[in-house]
mmCIF file of C-alpha atoms in Angstrom:
data_model
loop_
_atom_site.group_PDB
_atom_site.id
_atom_site.type_symbol
_atom_site.label_atom_id
_atom_site.label_comp_id
_atom_site.label_asym_id
_atom_site.label_seq_id
_atom_site.Cartn_x
_atom_site.Cartn_y
_atom_site.Cartn_z
ATOM 1 C CA MET A 1 26.131 52.748 -14.467
ATOM 2 C CA LEU A 2 24.184 52.209 -11.275
ATOM 3 C CA ASP A 3 25.920 50.556 -8.352
ATOM 4 C CA ASP A 4 24.824 47.066 -7.334
ATOM 5 C CA PHE A 5 23.465 48.250 -3.984
ATOM 6 C CA LEU A 6 21.260 50.814 -5.719
ATOM 7 C CA ILE A 7 19.896 48.211 -8.138
ATOM 8 C CA ARG A 8 19.104 45.894 -5.216
ATOM 9 C CA ALA A 9 17.400 48.771 -3.401
ATOM 10 C CA LEU A 10 15.297 49.534 -6.490
ATOM 11 C CA ILE A 11 14.277 45.890 -6.921
ATOM 12 C CA ALA A 12 13.424 45.635 -3.215
ATOM 13 C CA GLY A 13 11.315 48.795 -3.290
ATOM 14 C CA LEU A 14 9.401 47.699 -6.378
ATOM 15 C CA GLY A 15 8.765 44.313 -4.773
ATOM 16 C CA LEU A 16 7.353 46.007 -1.699
ATOM 17 C CA VAL A 17 4.944 48.283 -3.597
ATOM 18 C CA LEU A 18 3.652 45.240 -5.451
ATOM 19 C CA ALA A 19 2.006 44.282 -2.150
ATOM 20 C CA THR A 20 1.397 47.677 -0.550
ATOM 21 C CA GLY A 21 -0.552 49.116 -3.492
ATOM 22 C CA ALA A 22 -3.539 46.770 -3.267
ATOM 23 C CA LEU A 23 -3.266 46.149 0.476
ATOM 24 C CA GLY A 24 -2.949 49.862 1.215
ATOM 25 C CA SER A 25 -6.202 50.439 -0.654
ATOM 26 C CA PHE A 26 -7.996 48.087 1.736
ATOM 27 C CA VAL A 27 -6.294 49.788 4.684
ATOM 28 C CA VAL A 28 -7.729 53.125 3.500
ATOM 29 C CA TRP A 29 -11.183 51.720 2.714
ATOM 30 C CA ARG A 30 -11.528 49.902 6.017
ATOM 31 C CA ARG A 31 -9.792 52.593 8.104
ATOM 32 C CA MET A 32 -7.163 50.123 9.325
ATOM 33 C CA ALA A 33 -4.320 52.655 9.460
ATOM 34 C CA TYR A 34 -3.946 52.302 13.220
ATOM 35 C CA PHE A 35 -3.847 48.519 12.903
ATOM 36 C CA GLY A 36 -0.969 48.713 10.412
ATOM 37 C CA ASP A 37 0.873 51.210 12.578
ATOM 38 C CA SER A 38 0.432 49.055 15.676
ATOM 39 C CA THR A 39 1.584 45.903 13.879
ATOM 40 C CA SER A 40 4.735 47.606 12.625
ATOM 41 C CA HIS A 41 5.601 48.855 16.113
ATOM 42 C CA ALA A 42 5.062 45.421 17.614
ATOM 43 C CA ALA A 43 7.394 43.952 14.969
ATOM 44 C CA ILE A 44 10.394 45.343 16.862
ATOM 45 C CA LEU A 45 9.825 42.545 19.390
ATOM 46 C CA GLY A 46 10.112 40.064 16.523
ATOM 47 C CA VAL A 47 13.416 41.589 15.478
ATOM 48 C CA ALA A 48 14.733 41.277 19.040
ATOM 49 C CA LEU A 49 13.607 37.635 19.259
ATOM 50 C CA SER A 50 15.258 36.873 15.936
ATOM 51 C CA PHE A 51 18.611 38.206 17.131
ATOM 52 C CA ALA A 52 18.250 36.462 20.478
ATOM 53 C CA PHE A 53 17.645 33.044 18.882
ATOM 54 C CA SER A 54 19.922 33.550 15.848
ATOM 55 C CA MET A 55 17.189 33.148 13.264
ATOM 56 C CA PRO A 56 16.285 35.199 10.153
ATOM 57 C CA PHE A 57 14.664 38.396 11.384
ATOM 58 C CA TYR A 58 11.969 38.042 8.720
ATOM 59 C CA LEU A 59 10.722 34.899 10.472
ATOM 60 C CA GLY A 60 10.775 36.465 13.934
ATOM 61 C CA THR A 61 9.023 39.592 12.714
ATOM 62 C CA LEU A 62 6.417 37.577 10.823
ATOM 63 C CA ALA A 63 5.757 35.357 13.855
ATOM 64 C CA VAL A 64 5.157 38.331 16.166
ATOM 65 C CA ALA A 65 3.035 40.191 13.583
ATOM 66 C CA VAL A 66 0.878 37.132 12.898
ATOM 67 C CA GLY A 67 0.596 36.406 16.626
ATOM 68 C CA MET A 68 -0.556 39.978 17.218
ATOM 69 C CA ALA A 69 -3.159 39.737 14.427
ATOM 70 C CA LEU A 70 -4.585 36.526 15.873
ATOM 71 C CA LEU A 71 -4.559 37.884 19.432
ATOM 72 C CA VAL A 72 -6.324 41.084 18.370
ATOM 73 C CA ALA A 73 -8.956 39.058 16.484
ATOM 74 C CA TRP A 74 -9.536 36.861 19.545
ATOM 75 C CA LEU A 75 -9.781 39.735 22.032
ATOM 76 C CA THR A 76 -12.071 41.871 19.851
ATOM 77 C CA GLY A 77 -14.254 38.803 19.357
ATOM 78 C CA ARG A 78 -14.662 38.687 23.134
ATOM 79 C CA GLY A 79 -15.994 42.245 23.253
ATOM 80 C CA GLN A 80 -12.797 44.235 23.768
ATOM 81 C CA GLY A 81 -12.498 47.575 21.944
ATOM 82 C CA MET A 82 -10.265 47.425 18.858
ATOM 83 C CA ASP A 83 -8.383 50.671 19.592
ATOM 84 C CA THR A 84 -7.744 49.693 23.194
ATOM 85 C CA VAL A 85 -6.515 46.208 22.303
ATOM 86 C CA LEU A 86 -4.228 47.546 19.567
ATOM 87 C CA GLY A 87 -2.803 50.206 21.858
ATOM 88 C CA VAL A 88 -2.094 47.802 24.700
ATOM 89 C CA ILE A 89 -0.559 45.040 22.566
ATOM 90 C CA ALA A 90 1.437 47.264 20.212
ATOM 91 C CA HIS A 91 2.996 49.468 22.866
ATOM 92 C CA SER A 92 3.649 46.549 25.182
ATOM 93 C CA ALA A 93 5.375 44.617 22.386
ATOM 94 C CA LEU A 94 7.358 47.691 21.303
ATOM 95 C CA ALA A 95 8.526 48.392 24.843
ATOM 96 C CA THR A 96 9.438 44.727 25.375
ATOM 97 C CA GLY A 97 11.343 44.676 22.085
ATOM 98 C CA LEU A 98 13.299 47.836 22.942
ATOM 99 C CA LEU A 99 14.062 46.430 26.383
ATOM 100 C CA ALA A 100 15.255 43.148 24.901
ATOM 101 C CA ALA A 101 17.354 45.037 22.333
ATOM 102 C CA SER A 102 19.263 46.739 25.148
ATOM 103 C CA PHE A 103 20.620 43.303 26.176
ATOM 104 C CA ILE A 104 21.662 42.332 22.625
ATOM 105 C CA PRO A 105 24.787 44.313 21.597
ATOM 106 C CA GLY A 106 24.499 43.498 17.874
ATOM 107 C CA LEU A 107 20.886 44.649 17.730
ATOM 108 C CA ARG A 108 21.466 47.710 19.874
ATOM 109 C CA MET A 109 23.922 49.043 17.287
ATOM 110 C CA ASN A 110 21.611 48.281 14.325
ATOM 111 C CA LEU A 111 18.271 49.251 15.860
ATOM 112 C CA ASP A 112 18.010 52.471 13.847
ATOM 113 C CA ALA A 113 18.044 50.415 10.641
ATOM 114 C CA PHE A 114 14.915 48.582 11.788
ATOM 115 C CA LEU A 115 13.176 51.690 13.095
ATOM 116 C CA PHE A 116 13.802 53.883 10.034
ATOM 117 C CA GLY A 117 14.766 51.325 7.390
ATOM 118 C CA ASP A 118 17.933 50.855 5.360
ATOM 119 C CA ILE A 119 16.889 49.962 1.838
ATOM 120 C CA LEU A 120 20.389 50.554 0.518
ATOM 121 C CA ALA A 121 21.684 47.680 2.665
ATOM 122 C CA VAL A 122 19.402 44.939 1.321
ATOM 123 C CA THR A 123 21.141 41.792 0.123
ATOM 124 C CA ARG A 124 20.202 39.263 -2.526
ATOM 125 C CA SER A 125 18.812 36.944 0.134
ATOM 126 C CA ASP A 126 16.676 39.857 1.375
ATOM 127 C CA LEU A 127 15.281 40.202 -2.152
ATOM 128 C CA VAL A 128 14.097 36.596 -2.053
ATOM 129 C CA TRP A 129 12.202 37.225 1.211
ATOM 130 C CA ILE A 130 10.790 40.547 0.002
ATOM 131 C CA TRP A 131 9.563 39.325 -3.377
ATOM 132 C CA GLY A 132 8.359 36.010 -1.955
ATOM 133 C CA GLY A 133 6.314 37.806 0.707
ATOM 134 C CA ALA A 134 4.995 40.401 -1.738
ATOM 135 C CA LEU A 135 3.840 37.751 -4.218
ATOM 136 C CA ALA A 136 2.212 35.795 -1.377
ATOM 137 C CA VAL A 137 0.260 38.889 -0.278
ATOM 138 C CA LEU A 138 -0.722 39.727 -3.844
ATOM 139 C CA GLY A 139 -1.882 36.170 -4.472
ATOM 140 C CA LEU A 140 -3.885 36.195 -1.238
ATOM 141 C CA LEU A 141 -5.621 39.447 -2.194
ATOM 142 C CA VAL A 142 -6.375 38.271 -5.738
ATOM 143 C CA TRP A 143 -7.829 35.034 -4.353
ATOM 144 C CA ARG A 144 -10.144 36.845 -1.920
ATOM 145 C CA TRP A 145 -10.603 40.054 -3.919
ATOM 146 C CA GLN A 146 -14.364 40.064 -4.492
ATOM 147 C CA ARG A 147 -15.134 38.820 -0.986
ATOM 148 C CA LEU A 148 -12.828 41.421 0.537
ATOM 149 C CA ILE A 149 -14.431 44.176 -1.554
ATOM 150 C CA THR A 150 -17.946 43.124 -0.514
ATOM 151 C CA ALA A 151 -17.010 42.913 3.161
ATOM 152 C CA SER A 152 -15.338 46.335 2.963
ATOM 153 C CA VAL A 153 -18.328 48.018 1.308
ATOM 154 C CA ASN A 154 -21.053 46.638 3.579
ATOM 155 C CA GLU A 155 -20.697 43.889 6.182
ATOM 156 C CA GLU A 156 -24.444 43.241 6.276
ATOM 157 C CA LEU A 157 -24.447 42.757 2.513
ATOM 158 C CA ALA A 158 -21.489 40.419 2.885
ATOM 159 C CA VAL A 159 -23.334 38.300 5.455
ATOM 160 C CA ALA A 160 -26.370 38.132 3.169
ATOM 161 C CA ALA A 161 -24.076 36.895 0.392
ATOM 162 C CA GLY A 162 -22.715 34.146 2.627
ATOM 163 C CA ILE A 163 -19.409 35.921 3.391
ATOM 164 C CA ASN A 164 -17.931 35.993 6.888
ATOM 165 C CA PRO A 165 -16.675 39.584 7.445
ATOM 166 C CA LYS A 166 -14.586 38.555 10.459
ATOM 167 C CA PHE A 167 -12.717 35.987 8.386
ATOM 168 C CA GLU A 168 -12.053 38.535 5.624
ATOM 169 C CA ARG A 169 -10.782 40.974 8.245
ATOM 170 C CA LEU A 170 -8.462 38.253 9.522
ATOM 171 C CA ILE A 171 -7.176 37.687 5.970
ATOM 172 C CA LEU A 172 -6.284 41.381 5.723
ATOM 173 C CA SER A 173 -4.633 41.256 9.147
ATOM 174 C CA LEU A 174 -2.438 38.334 8.086
ATOM 175 C CA ALA A 175 -1.565 40.102 4.825
ATOM 176 C CA LEU A 176 -0.559 43.160 6.852
ATOM 177 C CA ALA A 177 1.615 40.964 9.051
ATOM 178 C CA ILE A 178 3.478 39.665 6.009
ATOM 179 C CA VAL A 179 3.966 43.171 4.606
ATOM 180 C CA VAL A 180 5.317 44.408 7.937
ATOM 181 C CA ALA A 181 7.800 41.520 8.005
ATOM 182 C CA ILE A 182 9.167 42.265 4.526
ATOM 183 C CA ALA A 183 9.020 46.069 4.770
ATOM 184 C CA ILE A 184 10.806 46.587 8.071
ATOM 185 C CA ARG A 185 14.211 46.321 6.382
ATOM 186 C CA ILE A 186 13.237 48.775 3.629
ATOM 187 C CA VAL A 187 11.384 51.668 5.285
ATOM 188 C CA GLY A 188 11.548 50.688 8.966
ATOM 189 C CA ALA A 189 8.909 50.070 11.596
ATOM 190 C CA LEU A 190 8.080 53.763 11.948
ATOM 191 C CA LEU A 191 7.372 54.336 8.241
ATOM 192 C CA ILE A 192 5.639 51.131 7.125
ATOM 193 C CA SER A 193 2.156 52.571 7.627
ATOM 194 C CA ALA A 194 3.065 55.577 5.503
ATOM 195 C CA MET A 195 4.085 53.284 2.641
ATOM 196 C CA LEU A 196 0.700 51.586 2.884
ATOM 197 C CA ILE A 197 -1.499 54.642 3.330
ATOM 198 C CA VAL A 198 0.021 57.563 1.400
ATOM 199 C CA PRO A 199 0.148 56.034 -2.125
ATOM 200 C CA ALA A 200 -3.352 54.591 -1.669
ATOM 201 C CA ALA A 201 -4.670 57.936 -0.439
ATOM 202 C CA ALA A 202 -3.059 59.676 -3.423
ATOM 203 C CA ALA A 203 -4.584 57.142 -5.824
ATOM 204 C CA ARG A 204 -8.065 57.702 -4.410
ATOM 205 C CA GLY A 205 -8.489 60.984 -6.268
ATOM 206 C CA PHE A 206 -7.677 59.440 -9.648
ATOM 207 C CA ALA A 207 -9.561 56.135 -9.434
ATOM 208 C CA ARG A 208 -13.176 55.303 -10.157
ATOM 209 C CA THR A 209 -13.137 51.579 -9.336
ATOM 210 C CA PRO A 210 -11.405 49.494 -6.631
ATOM 211 C CA GLU A 211 -9.184 47.893 -9.256
ATOM 212 C CA GLN A 212 -8.137 51.296 -10.597
ATOM 213 C CA MET A 213 -7.299 52.488 -7.110
ATOM 214 C CA ALA A 214 -5.186 49.429 -6.337
ATOM 215 C CA GLY A 215 -3.348 49.734 -9.652
ATOM 216 C CA SER A 216 -2.844 53.489 -9.259
ATOM 217 C CA ALA A 217 -1.556 53.042 -5.693
ATOM 218 C CA THR A 218 0.965 50.484 -6.951
ATOM 219 C CA PHE A 219 2.115 52.845 -9.715
ATOM 220 C CA ILE A 220 2.402 55.791 -7.321
ATOM 221 C CA GLY A 221 4.345 53.670 -4.850
ATOM 222 C CA ALA A 222 6.727 52.552 -7.601
ATOM 223 C CA LEU A 223 7.182 56.156 -8.755
ATOM 224 C CA ALA A 224 7.909 57.204 -5.166
ATOM 225 C CA VAL A 225 10.527 54.455 -4.824
ATOM 226 C CA VAL A 226 12.336 55.460 -8.023
ATOM 227 C CA CYS A 227 12.217 59.209 -7.343
ATOM 228 C CA GLY A 228 12.978 58.772 -3.628
ATOM 229 C CA LEU A 229 16.077 56.682 -4.313
ATOM 230 C CA PHE A 230 17.239 59.171 -6.941
ATOM 231 C CA ALA A 231 16.728 62.076 -4.516
ATOM 232 C CA SER A 232 18.552 60.159 -1.786
ATOM 233 C CA LEU A 233 21.485 59.597 -4.134
ATOM 234 C CA ARG A 234 21.670 63.212 -5.286
ATOM 235 C CA LEU A 235 20.944 64.930 -1.964
ATOM 236 C CA ASP A 236 22.608 62.398 0.357
ATOM 237 C CA THR A 237 19.425 61.937 2.401
ATOM 238 C CA PRO A 238 18.058 58.763 4.093
ATOM 239 C CA ALA A 239 16.470 56.574 1.422
ATOM 240 C CA GLY A 240 13.384 55.360 3.337
ATOM 241 C CA PRO A 241 12.202 58.806 4.470
ATOM 242 C CA SER A 242 12.973 60.194 1.008
ATOM 243 C CA ILE A 243 10.576 57.664 -0.537
ATOM 244 C CA ILE A 244 7.837 58.644 1.916
ATOM 245 C CA VAL A 245 8.371 62.371 1.268
ATOM 246 C CA VAL A 246 7.977 61.804 -2.479
ATOM 247 C CA SER A 247 4.775 59.855 -1.787
ATOM 248 C CA ALA A 248 3.491 62.738 0.320
ATOM 249 C CA ALA A 249 4.308 65.198 -2.474
ATOM 250 C CA ILE A 250 2.324 63.077 -4.950
ATOM 251 C CA TYR A 251 -0.549 63.001 -2.458
ATOM 252 C CA ALA A 252 -0.485 66.822 -2.270
ATOM 253 C CA VAL A 253 -0.639 67.007 -6.066
ATOM 254 C CA SER A 254 -3.534 64.549 -6.083
ATOM 255 C CA LEU A 255 -5.481 66.802 -3.714
ATOM 256 C CA VAL A 256 -5.121 69.734 -6.101
ATOM 257 C CA ALA A 257 -6.064 67.588 -9.099
ATOM 258 C CA TYR A 258 -9.057 66.129 -7.238
ATOM 259 C CA ARG A 259 -10.385 69.599 -6.324
ATOM 260 C CA LYS A 260 -10.108 70.713 -9.945
#
């Protein structure tokens, strides 16, 4: 029989990949890996604010991630370079969050759990947040799917079809913010981007359509969660990094299969 904490970890991981499979595909297509990485780093400030004001850390993390997405959209719209804006905001927020954490004893002791994740410590209330956020992201992507695909393939074509590429980019940014908020407890701020990118990159070699890639990325992510948790249990290794390592191994296999 599996222990309750392991069942909760499995349910949490499967809820996460429900969102990261499709969203990670867009991250790969649109080369938004740095945006996801920057958002996850900035989320540490949200965690610090949540502890400081005694509120659920999911809300604090989501507020900071959404605020960053909106600020980046506003600054890039005023002619600022995307990479520069992301670098300045993400590192400033990360440094501010780490500084604030040094003044909060409870957070200072648990900071590693938010940096590297602690999927084995998720509670039933965490599962509600994780699955609620994942379903919200999935619903958002399904609602905008064709418009997002068109804007990702060719922005000029999207404009000709009456689609606003900037708005679709903002939709993806908000979806990323939600995923960061729900994933920080599972894989941590430093590994969220890997959970988005690696399964989607592995799925790319097997898929022929956008829908196939999104579905394959979800399946690969789920397989990585199951195998990573099993390896963590047998080898006594950290669960979050174990999941990412399994994803990377599947990606390596996909490269060989793609070349053949």
